[in-house]
Every structure is written in C-alpha cells, then in structure tokens.
Coordinates of C-alpha atoms in Angstrom, one line a residue:
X1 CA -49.2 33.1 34.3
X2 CA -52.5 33.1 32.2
X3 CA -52.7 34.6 28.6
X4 CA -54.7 37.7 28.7
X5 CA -57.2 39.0 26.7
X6 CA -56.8 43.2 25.2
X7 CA -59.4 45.1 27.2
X8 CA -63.0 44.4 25.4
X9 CA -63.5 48.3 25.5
X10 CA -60.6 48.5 23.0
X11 CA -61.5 45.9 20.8
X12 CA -65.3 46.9 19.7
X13 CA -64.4 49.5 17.7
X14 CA -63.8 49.4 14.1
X15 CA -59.9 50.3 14.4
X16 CA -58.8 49.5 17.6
X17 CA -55.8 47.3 18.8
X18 CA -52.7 47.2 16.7
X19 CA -50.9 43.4 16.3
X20 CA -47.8 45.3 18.0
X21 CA -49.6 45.2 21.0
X22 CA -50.1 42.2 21.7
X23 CA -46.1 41.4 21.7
X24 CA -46.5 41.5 25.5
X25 CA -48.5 38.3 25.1
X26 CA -45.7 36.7 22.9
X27 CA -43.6 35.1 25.8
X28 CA -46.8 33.0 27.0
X29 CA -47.7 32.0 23.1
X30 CA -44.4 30.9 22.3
X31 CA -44.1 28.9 25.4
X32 CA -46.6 27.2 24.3
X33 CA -45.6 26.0 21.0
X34 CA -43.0 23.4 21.2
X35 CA -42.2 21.9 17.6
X36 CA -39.6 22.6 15.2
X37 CA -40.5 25.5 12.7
X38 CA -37.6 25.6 11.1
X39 CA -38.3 26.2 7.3
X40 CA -37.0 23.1 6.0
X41 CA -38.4 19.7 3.9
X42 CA -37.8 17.7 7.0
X43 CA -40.8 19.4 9.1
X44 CA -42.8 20.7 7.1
X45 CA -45.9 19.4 9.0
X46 CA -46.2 21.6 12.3
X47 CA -47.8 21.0 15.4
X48 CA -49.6 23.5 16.6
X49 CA -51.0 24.3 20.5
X50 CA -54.2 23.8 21.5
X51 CA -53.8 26.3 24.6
X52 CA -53.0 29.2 21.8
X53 CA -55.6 27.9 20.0
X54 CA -58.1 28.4 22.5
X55 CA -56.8 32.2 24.3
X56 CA -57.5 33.1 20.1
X57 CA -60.8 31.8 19.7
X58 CA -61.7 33.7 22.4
X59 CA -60.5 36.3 20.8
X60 CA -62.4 36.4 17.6
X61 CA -65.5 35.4 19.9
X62 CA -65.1 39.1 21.2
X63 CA -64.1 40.5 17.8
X64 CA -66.8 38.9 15.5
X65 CA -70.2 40.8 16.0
X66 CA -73.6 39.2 16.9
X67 CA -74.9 37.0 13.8
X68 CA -71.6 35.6 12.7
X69 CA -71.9 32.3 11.5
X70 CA -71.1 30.0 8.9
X71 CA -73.8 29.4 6.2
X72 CA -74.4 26.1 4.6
X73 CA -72.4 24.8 7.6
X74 CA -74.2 21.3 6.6
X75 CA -71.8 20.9 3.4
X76 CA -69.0 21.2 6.2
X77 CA -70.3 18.5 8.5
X78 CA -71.2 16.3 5.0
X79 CA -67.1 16.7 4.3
X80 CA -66.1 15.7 7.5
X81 CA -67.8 12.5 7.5
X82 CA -66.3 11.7 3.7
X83 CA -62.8 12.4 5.0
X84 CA -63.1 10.0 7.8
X85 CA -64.1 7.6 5.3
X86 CA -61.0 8.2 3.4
X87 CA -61.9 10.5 1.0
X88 CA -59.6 13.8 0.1
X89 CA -61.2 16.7 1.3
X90 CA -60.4 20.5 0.4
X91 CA -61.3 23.4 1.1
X92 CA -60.5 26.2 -0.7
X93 CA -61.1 29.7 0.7
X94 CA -60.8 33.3 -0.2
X95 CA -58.3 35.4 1.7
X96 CA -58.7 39.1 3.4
X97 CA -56.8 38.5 6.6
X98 CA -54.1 37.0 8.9
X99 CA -57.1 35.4 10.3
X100 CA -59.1 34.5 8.3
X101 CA -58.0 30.9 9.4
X102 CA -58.1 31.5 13.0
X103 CA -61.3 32.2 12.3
X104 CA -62.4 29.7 10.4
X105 CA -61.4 27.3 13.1
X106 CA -63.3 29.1 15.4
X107 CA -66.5 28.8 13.6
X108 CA -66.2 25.7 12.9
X109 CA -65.5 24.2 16.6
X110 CA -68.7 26.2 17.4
X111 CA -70.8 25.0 15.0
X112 CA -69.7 21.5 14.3
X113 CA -67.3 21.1 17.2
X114 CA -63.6 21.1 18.5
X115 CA -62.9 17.5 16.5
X116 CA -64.3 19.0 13.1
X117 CA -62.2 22.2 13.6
X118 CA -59.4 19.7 14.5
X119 CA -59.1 18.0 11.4
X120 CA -58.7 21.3 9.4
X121 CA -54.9 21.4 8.2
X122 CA -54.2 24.8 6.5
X123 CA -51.3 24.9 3.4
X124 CA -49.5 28.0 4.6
X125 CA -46.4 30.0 2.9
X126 CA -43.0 30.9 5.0
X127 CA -44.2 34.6 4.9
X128 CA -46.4 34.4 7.8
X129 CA -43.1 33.1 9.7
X130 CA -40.7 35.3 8.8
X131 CA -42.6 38.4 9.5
X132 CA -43.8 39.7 12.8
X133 CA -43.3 37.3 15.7
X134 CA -47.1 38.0 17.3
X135 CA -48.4 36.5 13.6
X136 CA -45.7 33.9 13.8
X137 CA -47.0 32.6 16.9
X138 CA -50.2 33.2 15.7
X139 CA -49.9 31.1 12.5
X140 CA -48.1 28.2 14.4
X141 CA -50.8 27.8 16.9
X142 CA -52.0 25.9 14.3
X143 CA -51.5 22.2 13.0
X144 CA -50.3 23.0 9.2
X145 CA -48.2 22.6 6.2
X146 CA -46.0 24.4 5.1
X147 CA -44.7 25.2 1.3
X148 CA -42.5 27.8 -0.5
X149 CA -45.0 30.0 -2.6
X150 CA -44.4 30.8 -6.2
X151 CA -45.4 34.4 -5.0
X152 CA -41.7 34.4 -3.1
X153 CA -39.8 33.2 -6.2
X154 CA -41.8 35.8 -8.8
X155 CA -40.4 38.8 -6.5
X156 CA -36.8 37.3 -6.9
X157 CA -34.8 39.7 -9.7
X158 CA -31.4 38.5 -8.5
X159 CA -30.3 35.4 -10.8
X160 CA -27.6 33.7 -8.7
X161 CA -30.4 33.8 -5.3
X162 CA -33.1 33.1 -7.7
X163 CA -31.7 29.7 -8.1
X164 CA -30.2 29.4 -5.0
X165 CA -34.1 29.4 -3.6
X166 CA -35.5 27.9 -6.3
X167 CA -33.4 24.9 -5.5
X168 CA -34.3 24.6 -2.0
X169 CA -38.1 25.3 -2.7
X170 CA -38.6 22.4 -5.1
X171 CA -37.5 20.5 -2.0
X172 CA -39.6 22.2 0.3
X173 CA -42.9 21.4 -1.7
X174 CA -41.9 18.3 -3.4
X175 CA -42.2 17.3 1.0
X176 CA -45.2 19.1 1.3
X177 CA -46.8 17.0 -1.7
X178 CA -46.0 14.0 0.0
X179 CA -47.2 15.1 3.5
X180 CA -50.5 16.4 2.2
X181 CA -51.4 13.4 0.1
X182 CA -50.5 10.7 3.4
X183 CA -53.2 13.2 5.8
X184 CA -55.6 14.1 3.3
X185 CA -56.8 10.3 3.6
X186 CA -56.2 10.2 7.3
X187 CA -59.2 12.0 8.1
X188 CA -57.7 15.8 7.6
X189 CA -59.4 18.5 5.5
X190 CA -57.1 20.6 3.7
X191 CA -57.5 24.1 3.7
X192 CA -56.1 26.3 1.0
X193 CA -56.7 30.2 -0.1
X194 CA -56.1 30.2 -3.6
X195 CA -54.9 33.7 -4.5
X196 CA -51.9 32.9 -1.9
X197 CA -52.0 36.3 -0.3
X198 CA -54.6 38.6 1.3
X199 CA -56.1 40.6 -0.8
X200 CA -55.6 44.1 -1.2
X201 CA -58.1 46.7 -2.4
X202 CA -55.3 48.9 -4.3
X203 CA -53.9 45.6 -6.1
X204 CA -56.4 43.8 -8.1
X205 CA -53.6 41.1 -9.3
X206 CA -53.7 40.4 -5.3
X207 CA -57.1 38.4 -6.0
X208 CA -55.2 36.4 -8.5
X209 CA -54.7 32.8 -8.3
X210 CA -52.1 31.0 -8.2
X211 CA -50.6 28.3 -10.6
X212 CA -50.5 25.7 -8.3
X213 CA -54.1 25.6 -7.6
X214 CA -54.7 23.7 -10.8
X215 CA -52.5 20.8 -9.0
X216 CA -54.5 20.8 -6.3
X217 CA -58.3 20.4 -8.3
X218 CA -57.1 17.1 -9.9
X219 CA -55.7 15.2 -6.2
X220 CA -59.2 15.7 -3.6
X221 CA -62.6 14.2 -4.3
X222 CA -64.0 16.8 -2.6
X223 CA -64.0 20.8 -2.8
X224 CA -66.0 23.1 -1.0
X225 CA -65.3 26.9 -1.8
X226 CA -65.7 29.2 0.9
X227 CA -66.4 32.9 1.3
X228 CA -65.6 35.1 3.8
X229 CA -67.2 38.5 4.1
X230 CA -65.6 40.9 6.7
X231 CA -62.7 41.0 8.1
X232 CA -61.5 41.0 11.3
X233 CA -57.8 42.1 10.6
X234 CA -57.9 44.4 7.3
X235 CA -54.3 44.7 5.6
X236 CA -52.6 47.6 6.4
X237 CA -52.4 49.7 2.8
X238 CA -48.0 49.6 4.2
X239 CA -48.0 46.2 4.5
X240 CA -46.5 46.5 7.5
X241 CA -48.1 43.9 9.8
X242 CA -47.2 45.7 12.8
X243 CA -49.7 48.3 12.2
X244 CA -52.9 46.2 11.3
X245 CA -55.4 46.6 13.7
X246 CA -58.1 44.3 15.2
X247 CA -61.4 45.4 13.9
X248 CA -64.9 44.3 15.1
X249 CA -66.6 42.8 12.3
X250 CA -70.1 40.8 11.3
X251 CA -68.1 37.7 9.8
X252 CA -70.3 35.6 7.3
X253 CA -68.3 32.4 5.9
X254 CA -70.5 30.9 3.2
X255 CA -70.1 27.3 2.0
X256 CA -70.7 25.8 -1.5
X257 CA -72.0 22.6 -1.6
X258 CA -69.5 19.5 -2.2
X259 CA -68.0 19.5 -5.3
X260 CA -66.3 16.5 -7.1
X261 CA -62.4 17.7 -8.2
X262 CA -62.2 15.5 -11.0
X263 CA -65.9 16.2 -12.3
X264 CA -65.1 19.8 -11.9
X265 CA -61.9 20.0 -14.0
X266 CA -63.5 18.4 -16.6
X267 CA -66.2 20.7 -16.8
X268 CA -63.6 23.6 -17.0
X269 CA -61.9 21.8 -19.8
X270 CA -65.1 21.2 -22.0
X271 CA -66.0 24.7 -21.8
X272 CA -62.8 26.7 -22.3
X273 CA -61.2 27.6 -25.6
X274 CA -59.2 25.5 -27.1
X275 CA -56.2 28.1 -27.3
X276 CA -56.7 29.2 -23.8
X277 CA -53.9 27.6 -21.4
X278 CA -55.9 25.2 -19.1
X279 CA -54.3 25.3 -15.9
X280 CA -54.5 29.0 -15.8
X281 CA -58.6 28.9 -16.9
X282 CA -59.0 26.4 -14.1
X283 CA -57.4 28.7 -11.3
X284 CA -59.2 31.7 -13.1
X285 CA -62.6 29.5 -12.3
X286 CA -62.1 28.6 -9.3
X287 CA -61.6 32.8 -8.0
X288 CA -64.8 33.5 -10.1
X289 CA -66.3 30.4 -7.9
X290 CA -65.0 33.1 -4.8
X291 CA -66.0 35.7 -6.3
X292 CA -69.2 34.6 -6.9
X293 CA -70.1 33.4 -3.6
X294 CA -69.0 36.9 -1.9
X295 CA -70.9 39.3 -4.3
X296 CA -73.8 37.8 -3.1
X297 CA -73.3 37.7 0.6
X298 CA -72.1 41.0 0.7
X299 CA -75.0 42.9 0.7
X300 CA -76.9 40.5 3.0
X301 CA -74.6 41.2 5.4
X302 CA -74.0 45.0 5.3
X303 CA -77.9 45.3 5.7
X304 CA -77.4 42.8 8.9
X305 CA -74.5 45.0 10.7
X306 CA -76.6 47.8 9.6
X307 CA -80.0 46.9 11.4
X308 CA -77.6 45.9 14.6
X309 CA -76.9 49.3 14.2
X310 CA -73.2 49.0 13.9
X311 CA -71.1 51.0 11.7
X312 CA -70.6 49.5 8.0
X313 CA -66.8 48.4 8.0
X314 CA -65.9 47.6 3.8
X315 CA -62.2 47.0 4.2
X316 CA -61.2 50.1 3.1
X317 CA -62.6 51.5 6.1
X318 CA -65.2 53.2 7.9
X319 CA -68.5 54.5 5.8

C-alpha cells in the first residue's frame, strides 16, 4: 500500500479538507515512523521519515497556489554554507499554522534542495504530540527537538502538578540545551517560532514571545528572521485541531538577511531603557523584527492572489 493523496478537487478551495480526514492515512504514516517519541530527556532528538516527508510535500505542492516562493532565498543558501563550516545557525520564524514547517521544508528542498531542507531541525513543544494523532504523525515526520514550553506550565493553576511538571520539564529542556548546542555545529539549522504557538486573530497575547527566546539570541552566530504570509492550515477559532481545514493559499516566506546574535543583542541593550527588563525587550524585538517583515509582504501578496484571480484568503476567512 501507497499513501494517497485527498482528491485535488477538494483541496483548491479555500475551506476544504478537515485534518480528521486524513485519519484514514494514519496507519501508512505511522508505519513509517519508527523512533521512540516518548516525551522524555532521554530522546528528545527524533528521527523523523523521509517517506512522510515526501507524500507531505506533495501535499503542500497541491495546496500552495502558483507564485509561492521563498524571497531572499539567497540569505538561506549563505546560512547553509556557514553551518557546514561550523557556525550556529537559527532561524527564527513566525507561526500561523501546523504547517508552517512542513512547509518550510518544502520550499526550501525546492529551491535550495533536499540536503538544505535536510539540515533544518525544528525546536517543537509536546503539544503537537499529545493532540490529534494525524498532526502527531505529521510533526514526527520530521527530524526535531523537542522541549517542554513555558506556555504548558503558565496554564498549570494546580500547585502540587505544577511542581510535579515543572520538575520533569527542567529535565526535559536542560536535554534539549545540550542536544541543540552538539547539532547546531554539526551542520544543522535550528528552527524556532518565537511566539511558541500559532497565532490566533482573537488573542493578540498569541503573537507574544516567549521568554526563552532571549536564550536563544546569545548561543547562534547566525539569525535569519522569517515571514510567512498565508496560511495553508488556519487555526480553528475552537482550537480543536480536528476541525482545521486544508486551505489553498499563495504562501510568501520572506527572509532577512543574516544577522550576527551577539551583535544584535547588543544593539537591543544600547537602545532600551535602562529600567526596562532586557530579556523581555529582546524577545519584544525580535516579534517587531516578524512583524515587520510581514506588514510589508502582505499587501504584495494579496494583490498577487488577486491578479491570479483567486479569492483573497486573510486568515479569518474568505473576503
């Protein structure tokens, strides 16, 4: 048996296939993944499969509409070469989607090819495998590490399970620390989102960053930020991930040129208040970096989706 594809007729629409249907294709992904995901500091580097890999790229090739790219792809290619020299490399991306990764990957092994995409390791939080199994399977299709995200422990009111998973957390990251710094100068390009959930429309603090960000600007030489406008799998307003739905969508990643970490937190400091709290005006920089770089995509690319003469999809919905 093969993995299938959903029927294309389905898919280019702007709300068409639900992630619940594709549970028939679970059986054939999981088969394919044969590590141990088991959420604990002894594996938290996963292997993922390239066969998945592949039946999802093809995927997003029929989801993503005529003119998707990546812009300034060059900076990409320029970061490659520095982490096969040794140097840490990060990217750090905004996040709208479950795939936002997947695609990502995709672009890049079309653009710069499948040893580029190769190299990417995403940082990803237990959520994405303790939710639905099709995004489970999804998200482990994918070499990456994974870490316990301060998100989780915020929405903890119980005291006794608060510590309870705070004490296995520290753990859990403390590992993926170490297992980031021994790849990130074996050639891998970390890839992290720094608001550590999708965002959401209705929930500005969503587009947040997180504390731990600041952690991560002071251990790579190298940053590229990275927008992503449209969205390919827009978060259902329930948050249930069963109901998302595939949606056809002109998908414009824009890179930043290379930027050096320590040059850049030093900038940050110099220009902040002194009273201000400086881990939390970095991380607040680095989502106006985000920001930035997608406010002025944006309308570029609604005017290109518009002269394809597609409908104009804003995340919310259809216009």
């Amino acid at each position: 048996m093969i993995l299938s594809l959903p029927d294309e007729r389905d898919l280019y629409q702007n709300v068409g296939v639900r992630m619940s249907n594709l549970i028939p294709q679970l059986p054939l992904l999981e088969s394919n993944l044969n590590g141990n995901y088991e959420f604990e500091p002894e594996n938290v580097y996963q292997v993922g499969s390239q066969v998945n890999r592949k039946w999802i790229g093809e995927l997003i090739d029929k989801l993503a509409l005529p003119g998707s790219r990546i812009d300034n792809a060059e900076a990409l290619a320029e970061l490659r070469r520095r982490s096969l020299m040794g140097e840490s490399c990060v990217i750090m991306a905004e996040h709208y989607s479950n795939f936002d990764f997947p695609t990502i990957f995709r672009f890049i092994e079309k653009q710069l090819g499948l040893k580029t995409a190769e190299s990417l390791l995403p940082i990803r939080g237990m959520k994405l495998s303790e939710t639905l199994p099709v995004i489970a399977a999804f998200s482990r299709s994918y070499d990456t590490i994974v870490i316990y995200p301060s998100r989780t422990l915020d929405s903890i009111t119980d005291p006794k399970k608060l510590a309870e998973v705070r004490k296995k957390s520290v753990r859990i990251n403390q590992a993926a620390i170490r297992e980031m710094i021994t790849r990130k100068h074996k050639g891998r390009i970390i890839v992290v989102f720094p608001a550590g959930t999708r965002y959401r429309p209705w929930n500005p603090s969503s587009k947040k960053g997180v504390r731990e960000i600041s952690s991560y600007m002071k251990n790579f030489d190298n940053i590229i930020f990275m927008g992503i406008n449209g969205n390919l799998l827009p978060v259902n307003r329930t948050d249930d991930m069963s109901k998302e739905e595939l949606a056809s969508d002109l998908m414009i990643l824009t890179c930043s040129d290379i930027v050096n970490g320590r040059r850049y937190r030093a900038e940050v400091k110099n220009m902040m208040p002194e009273e201000e709290n400086f881990k939390r005006c970095l991380v607040d920089q680095v989502m106006r970096e985000l920001e930035r770089i997608h406010i002025c995509v944006e309308p570029k690319r609604l005017e290109e989706k518009h002269s394809q003469g597609f409908c104009i999809f804003t995340g919310n919905g259809v216009d």
